[in-house]
Coordinates of C-alpha atoms in Angstrom, one line a residue:
Chain N
M35 CA -20.6 3.8 -68.6
R36 CA -23.0 6.7 -67.9
P37 CA -22.1 10.3 -67.8
F38 CA -20.9 12.2 -65.1
S39 CA -19.5 15.5 -64.4
Y40 CA -15.6 15.2 -62.7
Q41 CA -14.7 17.8 -59.8
R42 CA -11.6 17.8 -57.9
V43 CA -11.4 19.3 -54.5
D44 CA -8.6 20.4 -52.0
S45 CA -9.8 20.4 -49.1
V46 CA -12.3 18.3 -46.8
S47 CA -14.6 21.0 -46.3
A48 CA -15.1 21.4 -50.2
A49 CA -15.4 17.7 -50.3
V50 CA -18.2 17.4 -47.8
Q51 CA -19.9 20.4 -49.4
A52 CA -19.6 18.6 -53.0
G53 CA -21.0 15.4 -51.3
R54 CA -23.7 17.1 -49.2
I55 CA -26.5 15.6 -51.3
D56 CA -29.3 13.7 -49.9
A57 CA -30.3 10.0 -50.8
N58 CA -31.4 6.7 -49.7
G59 CA -28.1 5.1 -48.7
H60 CA -24.8 6.7 -48.8
L61 CA -23.6 4.4 -51.0
D62 CA -25.9 4.9 -53.7
A63 CA -25.9 8.9 -53.7
P64 CA -25.7 10.9 -56.7
V65 CA -22.5 12.3 -55.6
Q66 CA -19.5 9.9 -55.0
F67 CA -16.2 10.6 -53.9
L68 CA -13.3 9.3 -55.9
A69 CA -10.5 7.9 -53.8
G70 CA -8.5 4.6 -55.3
G71 CA -11.5 4.0 -57.5
T72 CA -11.0 0.3 -57.2
T73 CA -14.6 -0.2 -56.4
L74 CA -16.5 2.6 -57.9
L75 CA -14.7 2.4 -61.4
D76 CA -15.5 -1.3 -61.6
L77 CA -19.3 -1.1 -60.2
M78 CA -19.7 2.1 -62.7
K79 CA -18.6 -0.1 -65.3
L80 CA -21.1 -2.6 -64.5
D81 CA -23.9 -0.1 -64.5
V82 CA -24.6 -0.8 -60.8
M83 CA -23.1 2.4 -59.7
R84 CA -24.8 5.4 -61.3
P85 CA -23.2 8.9 -59.9
Q86 CA -23.7 11.8 -61.5
R87 CA -20.9 13.4 -60.3
I88 CA -17.6 12.3 -59.3
V89 CA -15.8 14.4 -56.6
D90 CA -12.1 13.5 -56.5
I91 CA -10.4 13.7 -53.2
N92 CA -7.2 12.5 -54.2
P93 CA -5.4 15.9 -53.8
L94 CA -6.1 15.5 -49.9
E95 CA -3.7 12.9 -49.9
T96 CA -1.1 15.0 -48.7
S97 CA -3.0 15.6 -45.4
L98 CA -5.2 12.4 -45.1
S99 CA -2.4 9.7 -45.8
D100 CA -0.6 9.7 -42.7
I101 CA 0.6 6.7 -40.5
A102 CA 1.8 7.2 -37.5
V103 CA 2.4 5.2 -34.6
E104 CA 3.3 7.5 -31.4
S105 CA 2.9 6.3 -28.1
G106 CA 1.8 3.2 -28.8
D107 CA -1.1 4.5 -30.4
V108 CA -1.8 4.4 -34.2
R109 CA -3.5 7.1 -36.4
L110 CA -4.3 6.0 -40.3
G111 CA -5.5 8.5 -42.4
A112 CA -8.3 7.6 -45.2
L113 CA -6.4 8.1 -47.9
A114 CA -3.3 6.0 -46.8
R115 CA -3.1 3.2 -49.4
M116 CA -2.8 -0.4 -48.4
S117 CA 0.2 -1.2 -49.6
D118 CA 2.1 1.4 -47.7
V119 CA 0.2 0.4 -44.4
A120 CA 0.8 -3.3 -45.1
D121 CA 4.5 -2.6 -45.3
H122 CA 4.8 -0.3 -42.6
P123 CA 7.6 -1.7 -40.1
A124 CA 5.7 -0.5 -36.7
I125 CA 2.5 -1.7 -37.9
R126 CA 3.9 -5.1 -38.6
K127 CA 5.8 -5.4 -35.7
D128 CA 3.4 -4.0 -33.3
F129 CA 0.0 -4.5 -34.9
P130 CA 0.3 -7.7 -37.1
V131 CA -3.6 -8.6 -37.6
I132 CA -3.5 -5.0 -39.6
A133 CA -0.6 -5.6 -42.0
Q134 CA -1.7 -9.2 -42.5
S135 CA -5.1 -8.5 -43.4
L136 CA -3.9 -5.5 -45.7
K137 CA -0.9 -8.1 -47.2
L138 CA -3.5 -10.8 -47.9
A139 CA -6.0 -8.8 -49.7
A140 CA -6.6 -8.0 -53.5
S141 CA -3.2 -8.0 -55.8
A142 CA -0.4 -5.6 -55.6
Q143 CA -1.6 -3.1 -58.1
L144 CA -4.7 -3.1 -56.2
R145 CA -3.3 -2.5 -52.8
N146 CA -1.5 0.4 -54.2
M147 CA -4.1 2.2 -55.5
A148 CA -7.0 1.5 -52.9
S149 CA -7.4 4.0 -50.0
L150 CA -8.1 2.7 -46.3
G151 CA -11.5 4.8 -46.4
G152 CA -12.6 2.8 -49.9
N153 CA -11.6 -0.6 -48.8
V154 CA -13.8 -0.7 -45.7
L155 CA -16.6 1.0 -47.6
Q156 CA -16.2 -1.7 -50.6
R157 CA -19.4 -3.4 -51.6
T158 CA -20.4 -6.8 -51.6
R159 CA -19.4 -9.4 -54.3
C160 CA -22.4 -10.9 -54.7
T161 CA -23.5 -12.1 -58.3
Y162 CA -27.0 -10.6 -57.6
F163 CA -25.7 -7.4 -57.2
R164 CA -23.1 -7.3 -59.4
D165 CA -25.2 -8.5 -62.4
V166 CA -27.7 -5.9 -63.3
S167 CA -29.4 -8.6 -65.4
W168 CA -31.0 -9.9 -62.3
A169 CA -34.2 -7.9 -61.6
S170 CA -34.0 -9.0 -57.9
C171 CA -31.2 -7.2 -55.4
N172 CA -32.8 -5.5 -52.5
K173 CA -29.4 -3.5 -52.1
R174 CA -29.5 -2.2 -55.7
I175 CA -33.0 -2.0 -55.8
P176 CA -34.8 -1.5 -52.7
G177 CA -37.9 -3.8 -52.4
S178 CA -37.2 -6.0 -55.5
G179 CA -36.2 -9.3 -53.4
C180 CA -33.3 -11.2 -53.2
A181 CA -32.3 -13.7 -55.8
A182 CA -29.4 -15.1 -53.5
L183 CA -31.8 -16.7 -50.7
E184 CA -32.9 -19.6 -53.2
G185 CA -29.8 -19.0 -55.6
V186 CA -26.4 -19.5 -56.5
N187 CA -25.1 -18.6 -52.8
R188 CA -22.1 -20.9 -51.9
K189 CA -19.8 -17.2 -50.8
H190 CA -23.0 -15.9 -49.1
A191 CA -23.3 -14.7 -45.7
V192 CA -24.6 -17.0 -42.6
L193 CA -24.4 -14.3 -40.0
G194 CA -26.1 -11.0 -39.6
T195 CA -28.3 -12.0 -42.6
S196 CA -32.3 -11.2 -43.0
E197 CA -35.0 -12.3 -45.4
N198 CA -33.9 -9.7 -47.7
C199 CA -30.3 -9.8 -48.0
I200 CA -27.7 -11.9 -47.6
A201 CA -24.9 -10.5 -49.3
T202 CA -21.1 -11.0 -47.7
Y203 CA -19.0 -8.3 -46.5
P204 CA -16.0 -9.0 -48.6
G205 CA -13.5 -7.1 -46.7
D206 CA -10.3 -7.9 -45.0
F207 CA -9.1 -4.9 -43.2
A208 CA -12.3 -4.2 -41.5
Q209 CA -12.1 -7.4 -39.2
A210 CA -8.7 -6.3 -38.1
L211 CA -10.0 -2.8 -37.0
L212 CA -12.8 -4.7 -35.1
A213 CA -10.3 -6.8 -33.1
L214 CA -8.4 -3.8 -32.1
D215 CA -11.4 -1.8 -31.4
A216 CA -10.8 1.2 -33.6
T217 CA -12.6 4.2 -34.2
V218 CA -13.1 6.5 -37.0
D219 CA -12.7 9.9 -37.9
I220 CA -15.4 11.4 -39.8
A221 CA -16.1 14.9 -41.2
G222 CA -18.9 16.3 -42.6
V223 CA -21.4 19.0 -43.2
Q224 CA -22.3 19.2 -39.5
G225 CA -19.0 19.3 -38.2
D226 CA -16.3 16.3 -37.5
R227 CA -17.3 13.3 -35.3
T228 CA -15.3 10.1 -34.1
I229 CA -17.4 6.6 -33.7
A230 CA -16.3 3.3 -32.8
F231 CA -15.7 1.4 -35.9
R232 CA -18.1 -1.5 -35.1
D233 CA -21.0 1.1 -35.6
L234 CA -20.0 2.0 -39.0
H235 CA -21.3 -0.7 -40.8
V236 CA -25.3 -1.7 -40.3
K237 CA -26.9 -5.1 -40.8
P238 CA -29.2 -5.5 -43.8
G239 CA -32.6 -5.9 -41.6
E240 CA -35.2 -4.4 -43.7
T241 CA -32.9 -2.1 -45.7
P242 CA -29.9 -3.6 -47.1
H243 CA -29.0 -0.7 -49.5
V244 CA -28.4 1.4 -46.1
E245 CA -24.6 -0.1 -45.5
T246 CA -23.4 2.3 -43.4
T247 CA -24.1 5.0 -40.9
L248 CA -22.4 7.6 -42.8
L249 CA -24.6 10.7 -43.5
P250 CA -25.0 12.5 -47.0
G251 CA -21.4 14.1 -47.5
E252 CA -19.8 12.6 -44.8
I253 CA -15.9 11.4 -45.2
I254 CA -13.9 9.0 -43.4
T255 CA -10.6 11.1 -42.6
A256 CA -8.8 8.5 -40.4
F257 CA -9.0 5.4 -38.1
R258 CA -7.7 4.9 -34.5
I259 CA -6.4 2.6 -32.4
A260 CA -5.6 3.2 -28.7
G261 CA -2.3 0.5 -28.9
E262 CA -1.5 -2.0 -26.0
P263 CA 1.5 -4.0 -26.0
W264 CA -0.4 -7.2 -26.3
M265 CA -1.6 -6.2 -29.6
K266 CA 1.4 -7.6 -31.0
R267 CA -0.1 -11.0 -30.4
S268 CA -2.5 -10.6 -33.0
L269 CA -3.3 -12.5 -36.4
Y270 CA -5.3 -12.6 -39.6
L271 CA -5.9 -16.0 -40.4
K272 CA -7.7 -16.0 -44.3
I273 CA -9.1 -18.9 -45.8
R274 CA -9.7 -18.6 -49.9
D275 CA -10.8 -20.6 -52.5
R276 CA -7.3 -20.2 -54.4
E277 CA -3.9 -19.5 -52.4
S278 CA -3.6 -15.6 -53.4
Y279 CA -5.7 -12.8 -55.0
E280 CA -9.0 -13.9 -53.6
F281 CA -11.9 -12.8 -51.1
A282 CA -12.0 -14.7 -48.1
I283 CA -14.3 -17.7 -47.8
A284 CA -13.8 -17.7 -44.3
S285 CA -11.3 -15.7 -42.0
A286 CA -10.8 -14.7 -38.4
A287 CA -9.0 -11.8 -36.9
V288 CA -7.7 -12.4 -33.5
A289 CA -6.1 -10.2 -30.7
L290 CA -5.2 -11.8 -27.6
D291 CA -3.7 -10.7 -23.9
L292 CA -2.5 -13.9 -22.8
Q293 CA -0.4 -13.8 -19.4
D294 CA 0.3 -17.0 -18.0
G295 CA -1.8 -19.2 -20.3
I296 CA -5.2 -17.3 -19.0
V297 CA -7.0 -15.2 -21.4
R298 CA -6.8 -11.7 -19.9
Q299 CA -8.8 -10.2 -22.9
V300 CA -9.4 -11.3 -26.2
R301 CA -10.9 -9.4 -29.2
I302 CA -12.2 -11.7 -32.1
A303 CA -13.7 -10.6 -35.5
I304 CA -15.0 -13.0 -38.4
G305 CA -15.0 -12.2 -41.7
G306 CA -16.2 -13.9 -45.1
M307 CA -19.0 -14.9 -43.2
A308 CA -21.3 -12.2 -42.5
T309 CA -23.1 -9.4 -43.9
V310 CA -20.8 -7.1 -42.0
P311 CA -17.9 -6.8 -40.3
W312 CA -18.6 -9.0 -37.4
R313 CA -17.4 -9.0 -34.0
S314 CA -17.8 -11.8 -31.7
E315 CA -18.6 -10.9 -27.9
E316 CA -20.4 -14.4 -27.4
A317 CA -16.6 -16.2 -28.2
E318 CA -14.7 -13.5 -26.3
A319 CA -16.8 -14.5 -23.4
V320 CA -16.4 -18.1 -23.3
L321 CA -12.5 -17.3 -23.1
T322 CA -12.4 -14.0 -21.1
G323 CA -10.4 -15.4 -17.8
K324 CA -9.9 -18.8 -18.8
P325 CA -7.2 -20.8 -20.0
L326 CA -6.7 -21.3 -23.7
D327 CA -6.6 -24.9 -25.1
E328 CA -8.2 -26.7 -27.9
E329 CA -11.1 -27.6 -26.2
R330 CA -11.7 -24.0 -24.9
A331 CA -11.0 -22.5 -28.6
R332 CA -13.7 -24.9 -29.9
Q333 CA -16.2 -23.7 -27.3
A334 CA -15.7 -20.2 -28.1
A335 CA -15.8 -21.2 -32.0
Q336 CA -19.2 -23.0 -31.1
A337 CA -20.7 -19.7 -29.4
A338 CA -19.4 -17.5 -32.2
F339 CA -21.6 -19.3 -34.9
A340 CA -24.1 -20.6 -32.6
A341 CA -26.7 -18.0 -34.5
A342 CA -25.0 -18.9 -37.7
R343 CA -27.7 -20.0 -40.5
G344 CA -26.5 -21.5 -43.9
R345 CA -29.2 -21.6 -46.8
G346 CA -28.8 -24.4 -49.8
E347 CA -25.0 -24.1 -50.9
N348 CA -23.7 -22.2 -48.0
A349 CA -24.5 -24.6 -45.7
F350 CA -20.7 -25.9 -45.2
K351 CA -19.9 -22.1 -44.0
P352 CA -20.7 -22.4 -40.3
E353 CA -17.8 -25.3 -39.9
L354 CA -15.5 -24.0 -41.8
G355 CA -15.8 -20.7 -39.8
R356 CA -15.6 -22.6 -36.6
E357 CA -12.4 -24.3 -37.8
T358 CA -10.9 -21.2 -38.8
L359 CA -11.6 -19.4 -35.7
V360 CA -10.3 -22.7 -33.6
R361 CA -7.1 -22.5 -35.7
A362 CA -6.5 -18.9 -35.5
L363 CA -6.7 -18.6 -31.4
L364 CA -4.2 -21.7 -31.0
E365 CA -1.7 -20.0 -33.5
A366 CA -2.4 -16.8 -31.7
A367 CA -1.7 -18.4 -28.0
T368 CA 1.7 -19.7 -29.4
L369 CA 3.1 -16.8 -31.0
E370 CA 6.1 -15.3 -29.6
F371 CA 7.8 -12.1 -29.3
Chain V
M142 CA -7.1 21.3 -66.0
D143 CA -5.4 22.4 -62.9
A144 CA -6.2 23.7 -59.6
S145 CA -7.3 27.1 -61.3
S146 CA -10.0 25.2 -63.4
P147 CA -12.9 26.8 -64.1
L148 CA -14.6 23.6 -63.0
K149 CA -13.3 23.6 -59.7
S150 CA -14.1 26.8 -58.8
S151 CA -17.7 26.7 -60.2
P152 CA -18.8 23.3 -60.8
P153 CA -21.7 22.8 -63.5
E154 CA -25.2 23.7 -61.8
N155 CA -26.8 20.4 -62.6
L156 CA -24.8 17.3 -61.1
R157 CA -24.6 15.5 -64.8
D158 CA -23.0 17.7 -66.8
R159 CA -23.3 15.8 -70.2
C160 CA -21.1 18.0 -72.5
Q161 CA -18.2 18.4 -70.0
T162 CA -14.9 17.6 -71.8
L163 CA -11.6 17.7 -69.6
D164 CA -8.6 19.1 -71.3
L165 CA -5.8 17.1 -69.5
V166 CA -2.0 17.0 -69.7
L167 CA -0.7 13.6 -69.1
Q168 CA 3.2 13.0 -68.4
V169 CA 3.7 9.6 -70.4
N170 CA 7.1 8.0 -70.5
G171 CA 8.6 11.6 -69.9
R172 CA 6.6 13.4 -72.1
S173 CA 3.8 15.8 -71.8
R174 CA 0.5 14.9 -73.7
R175 CA -2.6 16.4 -74.2
V176 CA -5.8 14.6 -73.8
V177 CA -8.9 16.4 -74.5
A178 CA -11.9 13.6 -73.2
D179 CA -14.8 12.9 -71.7
P180 CA -14.5 12.6 -67.6
R181 CA -15.8 8.9 -68.5
V182 CA -12.1 8.1 -70.1
T183 CA -9.9 5.4 -68.4
L184 CA -6.2 6.1 -68.1
L185 CA -6.1 2.9 -70.0
D186 CA -8.5 4.2 -73.1
A187 CA -6.6 7.1 -73.1
L188 CA -3.0 5.7 -73.5
R189 CA -4.2 3.0 -75.9
E190 CA -7.4 5.2 -77.9
N191 CA -5.8 9.1 -77.6
L192 CA -2.1 8.4 -77.5
G193 CA -2.0 5.5 -79.5
L194 CA 0.2 3.6 -76.7
T195 CA -1.3 0.2 -77.4
G196 CA 1.1 -1.7 -75.4
S197 CA -0.8 -1.4 -72.1
K198 CA -3.5 -4.3 -73.1
K199 CA -7.6 -4.2 -72.0
G200 CA -8.3 -8.0 -71.0
C201 CA -11.2 -7.9 -68.7
D202 CA -11.5 -4.3 -68.1
H203 CA -12.4 -4.7 -64.3
G204 CA -9.1 -4.6 -62.3
Q205 CA -9.4 -8.7 -62.2
C206 CA -6.5 -9.8 -64.6
G207 CA -3.4 -6.9 -64.7
A208 CA -2.9 -6.5 -68.7
C209 CA -3.2 -3.1 -68.2
T210 CA -0.6 -2.6 -65.4
V211 CA 1.4 0.5 -66.1
H212 CA 3.4 2.5 -63.2
V213 CA 2.0 5.7 -61.8
D214 CA 4.6 7.7 -60.0
G215 CA 6.5 4.5 -60.0
R216 CA 4.0 2.7 -58.9
R217 CA 2.5 -0.5 -60.2
V218 CA -1.4 0.2 -60.6
L219 CA -4.1 -0.8 -63.0
S220 CA -4.9 1.8 -66.0
C221 CA -8.3 0.0 -66.5
L222 CA -9.6 1.0 -63.1
T223 CA -7.8 4.6 -62.9
F224 CA -10.0 7.8 -64.6
A225 CA -7.5 9.6 -67.3
A226 CA -8.3 12.9 -65.0
A227 CA -7.0 11.4 -61.9
A228 CA -3.7 10.5 -63.5
E229 CA -3.1 14.2 -64.4
G230 CA 0.0 15.6 -63.0
K231 CA 1.7 12.4 -61.8
H232 CA 4.2 10.3 -64.1
I233 CA 3.0 7.2 -65.8
T234 CA 5.4 4.6 -67.4
T235 CA 4.0 2.3 -69.8
I236 CA 6.0 -1.0 -71.6
E237 CA 6.9 1.7 -74.3
G238 CA 8.8 3.9 -72.3
L239 CA 10.4 1.1 -69.8
A240 CA 13.6 0.5 -72.0
P241 CA 16.0 3.5 -71.7
Q242 CA 16.2 4.1 -75.6
E243 CA 14.4 3.1 -78.5
G244 CA 15.7 -0.4 -79.8
D245 CA 17.0 -1.3 -76.3
L246 CA 15.3 -3.8 -73.9
H247 CA 15.2 -3.3 -70.0
P248 CA 16.8 -6.3 -68.4
M249 CA 13.0 -7.6 -67.5
Q250 CA 12.4 -7.8 -71.3
Q251 CA 15.3 -9.6 -72.2
A252 CA 14.6 -11.9 -69.4
F253 CA 11.1 -12.6 -70.8
M254 CA 12.6 -13.8 -74.2
D255 CA 15.3 -15.5 -72.9
H256 CA 12.8 -17.7 -70.6
D257 CA 9.8 -18.0 -73.0
A258 CA 7.8 -16.4 -70.1
F259 CA 5.0 -16.0 -72.8
Q260 CA 3.0 -17.9 -75.4
C261 CA 0.3 -15.7 -76.8
G262 CA 1.8 -12.4 -75.4
Y263 CA -1.3 -10.5 -74.3
C264 CA -0.9 -10.5 -70.8
T265 CA 3.0 -9.8 -71.1
P266 CA 3.3 -6.0 -70.9
G267 CA 1.4 -6.2 -67.9
Q268 CA 3.3 -9.0 -66.5
I269 CA 7.0 -7.1 -67.4
M270 CA 5.6 -3.7 -65.7
S271 CA 4.4 -5.9 -62.8
A272 CA 7.7 -7.7 -62.4
V273 CA 9.6 -4.6 -62.7
A274 CA 7.9 -3.2 -59.9
C275 CA 8.0 -6.4 -58.0
V276 CA 11.7 -6.3 -58.0
T277 CA 12.0 -2.3 -57.0
E278 CA 9.7 -3.3 -54.4
G279 CA 11.9 -5.7 -52.8
H280 CA 9.3 -8.2 -53.3
A281 CA 11.3 -10.6 -55.3
E282 CA 13.3 -11.9 -52.8
T283 CA 11.9 -15.7 -53.0
D284 CA 9.8 -17.7 -55.3
A285 CA 7.1 -18.0 -53.1
D286 CA 7.3 -14.0 -52.6
I287 CA 7.6 -13.7 -56.4
R288 CA 4.5 -15.8 -57.1
E289 CA 2.3 -14.0 -54.1
Y290 CA 3.2 -10.5 -55.5
M291 CA 2.4 -11.3 -59.1
S292 CA -0.6 -13.0 -58.4
G293 CA -2.5 -9.9 -59.7
N294 CA -1.7 -10.8 -63.2
L295 CA -3.1 -13.7 -64.7
C296 CA -1.9 -15.7 -67.7
R297 CA -4.1 -17.9 -69.7
C298 CA -1.3 -19.8 -71.3
A299 CA 0.3 -20.5 -67.6
A300 CA 3.5 -19.5 -68.4
Y301 CA 4.1 -18.9 -64.8
P302 CA 7.1 -21.0 -63.9
N303 CA 8.9 -19.4 -66.8
I304 CA 7.9 -15.9 -65.6
V305 CA 9.3 -16.7 -61.9
D306 CA 12.5 -17.4 -64.0
A307 CA 12.2 -14.4 -65.5
I308 CA 12.1 -12.2 -62.8
K309 CA 15.1 -14.2 -61.0
Q310 CA 17.5 -13.6 -64.1
A311 CA 16.2 -9.9 -64.2
K312 CA 16.4 -8.7 -60.5
P313 CA 20.2 -9.1 -60.2
L314 CA 20.8 -7.1 -63.5
M315 CA 18.5 -4.2 -62.5
R316 CA 20.3 -3.8 -59.2
E317 CA 23.5 -3.9 -60.8
R318 CA 22.1 -1.3 -63.5
D319 CA 20.8 1.0 -60.7
A320 CA 23.7 0.8 -58.5

């Protein structure tokens, strides 16, 4: 690991001041915030991330780790730990897709450490990104090429890819946030702002090293959800190569407003398949206003993956993704509460 | 280093201060221990190299195997993915501090022996620290729950069935003891 200096901050304003130094992409900035550290230390040990200064924001835990469900609305502080949110009774009862997405991720130890803010910013597991002995990775070294395009790419993305990057977004919780139309509170040097969660991540396009719309120094302070009673009818279905402690090879987050068998509204997000947390409005459009049966679920799944593109080893993924979504939709329809 | 530390009030001018040395006080197994270290030192390395507590093991050093599991403020975490500096002010318990007094065994340690829940033993301190937390968290109610909530601790000798049995033996004893 390369040398760096360590600094602790005890206010959000001190954090954003310390982190405001400009960089190509937020995640490669010379100043990095330390929360749970589960991504950061790993990537520093691999020499993928090389921050010059670590700003430890854990002292902000007292003000930024609240888990509040009030009048049906949810506020999750960015420093709340995955395990605490996954075990929270009101979250489990009224927003099961959140609890399930968190519980099915990582291990008990990692969930005790990892913060929600860090979780959504976790970086891809692409081997060519994580192993610096590979010369070509546009995320790591902009303009260097992408070794995964013709490489070992069984786990790589089939949605939202470009000729420059097919690295999969690895997280689970982000799909739950999409399915519940969450917003993100952000603090920065210029002041506070709130954006839709779906506007946080950006597809690789020409600049795979730019992964989010966060500006230098900006810090996620909270996630918020305008709760609806029907969000109890939500779930996260995760398909993995092994039963536990593994990233998704395919996943679906579904929140379904179903009345008398008719879909009033539905929100669908897909994980393990895309370069960013992926919302499928195409699939939602197929279902909205219609009865939900297996045939309709299959049509929705077709729509969700109409633009999917496999390359080599990951050519099986669109079919797995479709089957995953069909199962998630049908399971959501049969939920009783 | 505390809130009044010079580092905090006036951070070094250069982002990367190659000479920065942190003077830390860690609360380990109920004792205050001083650690003078480079910011890069992880909690695992501080325990093993600076404090001579070699019970916590370095397996993968990347948060994948669980051999380095310790308790921080009563919660199981991975010491290899924790900077020592970030653990300052928190209560750290390692396998060495699990038993109430020297010579005694914690019920989970005894259960691992009774059920032969290891072969080579390298993963065992991490398994035991994780197993104790699994019980206190309330995640040891069924075999399936135990397997799920112990999945972050790998055992290359594959003693998994015996580990599940050991946890089932220790669970009521721990509750009796803590009642």
